[in-house]
Amino acid sequence: MGVLMEVKDLVTRFYTQEGTVYAVNNVSYKLNEGETLGIVGESGSGKSVHALSIMRLIPSPPGKIENGEVIFQGRDLLKLSNDEMRLVRGAEIAMIFQDPMTSLNPVLTIGTQITEALKLHMGMNNKQADERAAELLTMVGIPDATKRLKAYPHQFSGGMRQRVMIAMALSCNPKLLIADEPTTALDVTIQAQIIELVKRLKEQFAMAIIWISHDLGVVAGLSDNVQVMYGGRVVERGSVVDVFKDTRHPYTLGLLKSLPRHDMRQADKKLTQIEGSPPDMRNPPKGCPFFPRCTYRIAGKCDEEMPPLIPGPESAPDHLKACWVDVRSGEPMLDQGEPQHV
């Protein structure tokens, strides 16, 4: 599999009356064709802003992409004109948002909203677009598709609206689908149906997926690789197995310990929480952003110097973490190796 997209040193800021918000700070990674990358982290960690930066949907003002490259199939998306970028959105990269009710236009029928992209990107006439839209609704499990094209968003349930959003996103066969917490507002039964649907459609369309979520369980079941973000930075990255079975960053460890698991021993049933609050990104810390909340911290080191992403052992060189400490032993890392730009 080749590299579909490479993000290099992405930096996004918001200039507000209260000060500059350092939302995304030097995020770098590669996404392969057909890969599903899960991105996790609590609110304010930069997950959604990084995705909106890729799509060039950061509102300006107050937001601005200050630095970086997003190389997608040989083109830097950040250097494209607005007209060129409009042709990429929907056709080559599609995005599903968290709340379909605010993402769908309440005064336009579902059919109008799906066929708009088909006419723009695929050059279809009205009849062709209507037939394709009905096919898409059927594909995502909406019955009476032809009839439902004439319905409005408020006439659909939350789960059905999210299916409509997925149909819209897949309408032009994109190579990359970015899903920004698409199941957060849904109950667990509908959530499971949507996840199974996305798995099936991924195989059918052979597309790559970036799945942004708070839910580590969903990410574990859906993703090939996981990227953990905190304070606008990537703090750990690796395969699902490596990150969940051999966790190397204290923040990821804290997230996993706060997650209920069916295989926990009775003695371990009590869940723990990460003490403290996320950093105020209007005044970002000098060193590691997790320093004030970390039980492994080294004063004079972690609060002074931001650790780079360091590769794991020879058995898992692609398992990267940004930490000065070995969480398994609690000892400082004496030999960090060479920093990696993923």
Coordinates of C-alpha atoms in Angstrom, one line a residue:
M1 CA 0.0 0.0 0.0
G2 CA 1.2 3.4 -0.9
V3 CA 1.0 6.6 1.1
L4 CA -2.3 8.4 0.4
M5 CA -1.7 11.5 2.5
E6 CA 1.2 13.0 4.5
V7 CA 0.6 15.7 7.1
K8 CA 3.8 17.6 7.9
D9 CA 4.3 20.0 10.9
L10 CA 0.7 21.2 10.8
V11 CA 0.1 24.3 13.0
T12 CA -3.2 26.0 13.5
R13 CA -4.0 29.0 15.6
F14 CA -7.1 31.0 16.7
Y15 CA -6.7 34.7 17.3
T16 CA -9.4 35.7 19.8
Q17 CA -10.0 38.7 22.1
E18 CA -8.9 36.5 25.0
G19 CA -5.6 35.7 23.4
T20 CA -4.1 33.3 20.8
V21 CA -5.3 29.7 21.1
Y22 CA -2.5 27.2 20.1
A23 CA -4.9 24.6 18.8
V24 CA -2.7 22.3 16.7
N25 CA 1.0 22.2 17.2
N26 CA 3.4 20.5 14.7
V27 CA 1.3 17.5 13.9
S28 CA 2.9 15.1 11.5
Y29 CA 1.9 11.6 10.2
K30 CA 1.4 9.5 7.2
L31 CA -1.8 7.8 6.1
N32 CA -1.7 4.8 3.8
E33 CA -4.2 3.8 1.2
G34 CA -7.0 1.8 2.7
E35 CA -5.8 2.4 6.3
T36 CA -8.2 3.2 9.1
L37 CA -6.6 5.6 11.5
G38 CA -8.3 6.2 14.9
I39 CA -7.6 9.6 16.6
V40 CA -8.4 9.8 20.3
G41 CA -8.0 12.4 23.0
E42 CA -10.3 14.4 25.3
S43 CA -12.0 17.7 24.2
G44 CA -9.6 20.4 23.4
S45 CA -6.8 18.1 22.3
G46 CA -6.9 19.3 18.7
K47 CA -8.5 16.3 17.0
S48 CA -11.3 18.1 15.2
V49 CA -9.3 21.2 14.5
H50 CA -6.6 19.2 12.8
A51 CA -9.2 17.5 10.6
L52 CA -10.9 20.8 9.7
S53 CA -7.4 22.1 8.8
I54 CA -6.9 19.2 6.4
M55 CA -10.3 20.1 4.8
R56 CA -9.4 23.8 4.8
L57 CA -12.6 24.5 6.8
I58 CA -11.1 26.6 9.6
P59 CA -13.1 29.8 9.9
S60 CA -10.9 32.8 9.2
P61 CA -11.0 35.0 11.2
P62 CA -10.3 34.0 13.9
G63 CA -8.6 30.8 12.8
K64 CA -5.5 30.5 10.6
I65 CA -3.3 27.6 9.4
E66 CA 0.1 29.0 10.2
N67 CA 2.4 26.3 9.0
G68 CA 2.7 22.9 7.5
E69 CA 1.9 20.8 4.5
V70 CA -0.9 18.3 3.7
I71 CA 0.3 16.3 0.8
F72 CA -2.6 14.4 -0.7
Q73 CA -1.8 12.3 -3.8
G74 CA 1.1 14.6 -4.7
R75 CA -0.6 17.9 -4.1
D76 CA -0.3 20.2 -1.1
L77 CA -3.9 20.9 -0.1
L78 CA -2.8 24.0 1.8
K79 CA -1.5 25.6 -1.4
L80 CA -4.5 25.0 -3.6
S81 CA -6.8 27.9 -4.5
N82 CA -10.3 28.0 -2.9
D83 CA -11.9 26.8 -6.2
E84 CA -9.4 23.9 -6.5
M85 CA -10.1 22.9 -2.9
R86 CA -13.8 22.9 -3.5
L87 CA -13.3 20.2 -6.2
V88 CA -11.3 18.1 -3.7
R89 CA -13.9 18.3 -0.9
G90 CA -16.6 15.7 -1.4
A91 CA -15.0 14.2 -4.5
E92 CA -11.6 13.0 -3.1
I93 CA -11.9 13.7 0.6
A94 CA -15.3 13.6 2.4
M95 CA -16.2 14.4 6.0
I96 CA -18.9 13.3 8.3
F97 CA -19.6 15.6 11.2
Q98 CA -20.7 14.8 14.8
D99 CA -24.3 16.2 14.7
P100 CA -26.1 15.5 11.5
M101 CA -29.0 17.8 12.4
T102 CA -26.7 20.9 12.3
S103 CA -24.8 19.5 9.2
L104 CA -27.9 19.0 7.1
N105 CA -29.8 22.0 5.7
P106 CA -33.2 21.9 7.4
V107 CA -35.1 23.7 4.5
L108 CA -33.8 21.4 1.7
T109 CA -34.9 17.9 1.0
I110 CA -32.5 15.0 1.5
G111 CA -32.5 14.3 -2.2
T112 CA -31.5 17.9 -3.0
Q113 CA -28.6 17.7 -0.6
I114 CA -27.3 14.4 -1.9
T115 CA -27.7 15.2 -5.6
E116 CA -25.9 18.5 -5.3
A117 CA -22.5 16.8 -5.0
L118 CA -23.3 14.3 -7.7
K119 CA -24.1 17.1 -10.2
L120 CA -21.1 19.2 -9.2
H121 CA -18.4 16.5 -9.1
M122 CA -19.7 13.7 -11.3
G123 CA -21.5 15.8 -14.0
M124 CA -24.8 13.9 -13.6
N125 CA -28.1 15.2 -14.9
N126 CA -31.2 15.4 -12.6
K127 CA -32.4 11.9 -13.5
Q128 CA -29.0 10.2 -13.1
A129 CA -28.4 12.0 -9.8
D130 CA -31.8 11.0 -8.3
E131 CA -31.2 7.4 -9.3
R132 CA -27.7 7.4 -7.7
A133 CA -29.0 9.1 -4.6
A134 CA -31.7 6.5 -4.1
E135 CA -29.0 3.8 -4.6
L136 CA -26.9 5.4 -1.9
L137 CA -29.8 5.6 0.6
T138 CA -30.5 1.9 0.0
M139 CA -26.9 1.1 0.4
V140 CA -26.8 2.7 3.9
G141 CA -29.9 0.9 5.0
I142 CA -32.7 3.5 4.5
P143 CA -35.9 1.8 3.2
D144 CA -38.2 3.3 0.6
A145 CA -35.2 5.3 -0.7
T146 CA -36.9 6.9 -3.7
K147 CA -39.8 8.2 -1.5
R148 CA -37.4 9.4 1.3
L149 CA -35.5 11.6 -1.1
K150 CA -38.4 14.0 -0.9
A151 CA -38.3 14.1 2.9
Y152 CA -36.6 16.8 5.1
P153 CA -34.0 16.2 7.8
H154 CA -36.5 16.6 10.7
Q155 CA -38.5 13.7 9.3
F156 CA -35.6 11.3 10.0
S157 CA -34.4 9.9 13.4
G158 CA -30.8 10.7 14.6
G159 CA -29.5 7.4 13.4
M160 CA -31.1 7.8 10.0
R161 CA -29.8 11.3 9.6
Q162 CA -26.3 10.0 10.3
R163 CA -26.9 7.4 7.6
V164 CA -27.9 10.2 5.2
M165 CA -24.6 12.0 6.0
I166 CA -22.7 8.8 5.3
A167 CA -24.5 8.4 1.9
M168 CA -23.6 12.0 1.1
A169 CA -20.0 11.5 2.0
L170 CA -19.7 8.3 -0.1
S171 CA -21.7 9.7 -3.1
C172 CA -18.6 10.5 -5.2
N173 CA -16.4 7.5 -4.1
P174 CA -13.8 9.5 -2.1
K175 CA -10.4 8.1 -1.4
L176 CA -10.5 9.4 2.2
L177 CA -13.3 9.6 4.6
I178 CA -12.9 11.8 7.7
A179 CA -15.4 10.9 10.4
D180 CA -15.5 13.4 13.3
E181 CA -17.2 11.7 16.2
P182 CA -20.1 10.5 14.0
T183 CA -21.7 8.2 16.6
T184 CA -21.3 10.4 19.8
A185 CA -25.0 11.6 19.8
L186 CA -26.4 8.1 19.1
D187 CA -27.5 5.4 21.5
V188 CA -25.2 2.3 21.6
T189 CA -27.4 0.1 19.4
I190 CA -27.5 2.6 16.6
Q191 CA -23.8 3.3 17.2
A192 CA -23.0 -0.3 16.6
Q193 CA -25.1 -0.4 13.4
I194 CA -23.3 2.7 12.0
I195 CA -19.9 1.2 12.8
E196 CA -20.7 -2.0 11.1
L197 CA -22.0 -0.1 8.1
V198 CA -18.8 2.0 7.9
K199 CA -16.7 -1.3 8.1
R200 CA -18.7 -2.8 5.2
L201 CA -18.6 0.3 3.1
K202 CA -14.8 0.7 3.7
E203 CA -14.2 -2.7 2.1
Q204 CA -16.7 -1.9 -0.7
F205 CA -15.2 1.4 -1.6
A206 CA -11.5 0.6 -0.7
M207 CA -11.1 3.9 1.0
A208 CA -8.9 5.2 3.9
I209 CA -10.7 6.5 7.0
I210 CA -9.7 8.9 9.8
W211 CA -12.0 8.1 12.7
I212 CA -12.0 10.8 15.4
S213 CA -13.6 9.6 18.7
H214 CA -13.6 9.8 22.5
D215 CA -14.6 6.2 22.6
L216 CA -11.5 4.0 22.8
G217 CA -13.6 0.8 22.4
V218 CA -15.0 2.0 19.1
V219 CA -11.5 2.9 17.9
A220 CA -10.0 -0.5 19.0
G221 CA -12.7 -2.3 17.0
L222 CA -12.5 -0.2 13.9
S223 CA -9.0 1.0 13.4
D224 CA -5.7 -0.3 12.1
N225 CA -3.6 2.3 13.8
V226 CA -4.2 4.7 16.7
Q227 CA -3.0 8.3 17.2
V228 CA -3.4 9.8 20.7
M229 CA -3.5 13.6 20.9
Y230 CA -3.1 15.9 23.8
G231 CA -2.6 19.7 24.0
G232 CA -2.7 19.9 20.2
R233 CA 0.1 17.4 19.8
V234 CA 0.5 13.7 18.9
V235 CA 1.7 12.0 22.1
E236 CA 1.5 8.3 21.0
R237 CA 1.0 6.5 17.7
G238 CA 1.1 2.9 16.7
S239 CA -0.9 -0.1 15.7
V240 CA -4.1 -0.8 17.7
V241 CA -2.4 -3.9 19.3
D242 CA 0.8 -2.0 20.2
V243 CA -1.0 1.1 21.7
F244 CA -3.6 -0.9 23.7
K245 CA -1.5 -3.8 24.8
D246 CA 1.9 -2.1 25.3
T247 CA 0.9 1.5 26.2
R248 CA 4.0 3.8 26.3
H249 CA 2.6 7.2 27.2
P250 CA 1.2 8.2 30.6
Y251 CA -1.8 10.0 29.1
T252 CA -2.8 6.9 27.0
L253 CA -2.4 4.8 30.1
G254 CA -4.7 7.2 32.0
L255 CA -7.3 7.0 29.3
L256 CA -7.2 3.2 29.3
K257 CA -7.5 2.9 33.1
S258 CA -10.6 5.0 33.0
L259 CA -12.3 2.7 30.5
P260 CA -14.6 -0.1 31.9
R261 CA -13.7 -3.6 30.5
H262 CA -15.5 -6.8 30.7
D263 CA -12.3 -8.8 31.3
M264 CA -11.2 -6.9 34.4
R265 CA -10.5 -8.8 37.5
Q266 CA -12.8 -8.1 40.5
A267 CA -9.9 -6.4 42.3
D268 CA -9.4 -4.0 39.4
K269 CA -13.0 -3.1 38.9
K270 CA -12.6 0.4 40.3
L271 CA -12.0 2.9 37.5
T272 CA -9.4 5.6 37.9
Q273 CA -9.6 9.1 36.6
I274 CA -6.9 11.5 35.3
E275 CA -6.6 14.2 38.0
G276 CA -6.6 17.8 36.9
S277 CA -7.7 19.5 33.7
P278 CA -6.4 19.8 30.1
P279 CA -4.0 22.7 29.6
D280 CA -5.3 26.2 28.6
M281 CA -4.0 26.4 25.0
R282 CA -4.1 30.2 25.2
N283 CA -1.0 29.8 27.5
P284 CA 0.6 26.5 26.5
P285 CA 3.2 25.0 28.8
K286 CA 6.9 25.2 27.8
G287 CA 7.5 21.5 28.1
C288 CA 5.2 18.5 27.9
P289 CA 1.5 19.6 28.1
F290 CA 0.6 16.6 30.2
F291 CA 3.2 17.5 32.9
P292 CA 0.8 18.9 35.6
R293 CA -1.4 15.8 35.5
C294 CA 1.3 13.1 35.0
T295 CA 2.3 10.7 37.8
Y296 CA 5.6 9.9 36.1
R297 CA 6.8 13.5 35.7
I298 CA 10.3 14.6 36.2
A299 CA 10.6 18.1 37.4
G300 CA 13.2 20.2 35.6
K301 CA 13.0 18.0 32.5
C302 CA 9.3 17.3 31.5
D303 CA 8.2 20.9 32.4
E304 CA 11.1 22.4 30.5
E305 CA 11.5 20.4 27.3
M306 CA 8.8 19.0 25.0
P307 CA 9.8 15.4 24.2
P308 CA 9.8 14.5 20.5
L309 CA 8.1 11.4 19.1
I310 CA 10.5 8.5 19.7
P311 CA 10.3 5.1 18.1
G312 CA 9.7 1.9 20.1
P313 CA 12.0 -1.1 20.3
E314 CA 13.1 -3.1 17.3
S315 CA 10.0 -5.3 17.6
A316 CA 7.7 -2.3 17.2
P317 CA 9.7 0.6 15.6
D318 CA 6.5 2.3 14.3
H319 CA 5.1 2.5 17.9
L320 CA 6.0 6.2 18.7
K321 CA 5.6 8.1 22.0
A322 CA 6.5 11.6 23.2
C323 CA 7.6 11.0 26.7
W324 CA 10.9 11.2 28.7
V325 CA 9.9 8.3 30.9
D326 CA 9.5 4.5 30.4
V327 CA 6.0 4.0 31.9
R328 CA 6.7 0.3 32.4
S329 CA 9.6 0.9 34.8
G330 CA 8.9 4.5 35.8
E331 CA 12.5 5.3 35.1
P332 CA 13.8 8.1 32.9
M333 CA 14.7 7.1 29.3
L334 CA 18.4 7.4 29.0
D335 CA 18.7 6.5 25.3
Q336 CA 15.9 8.1 23.4
G337 CA 17.1 7.2 19.9
E338 CA 16.4 9.4 16.9
P339 CA 13.2 11.5 16.9
Q340 CA 10.8 10.5 14.1
H341 CA 8.7 12.5 11.7
V342 CA 5.8 10.2 11.0

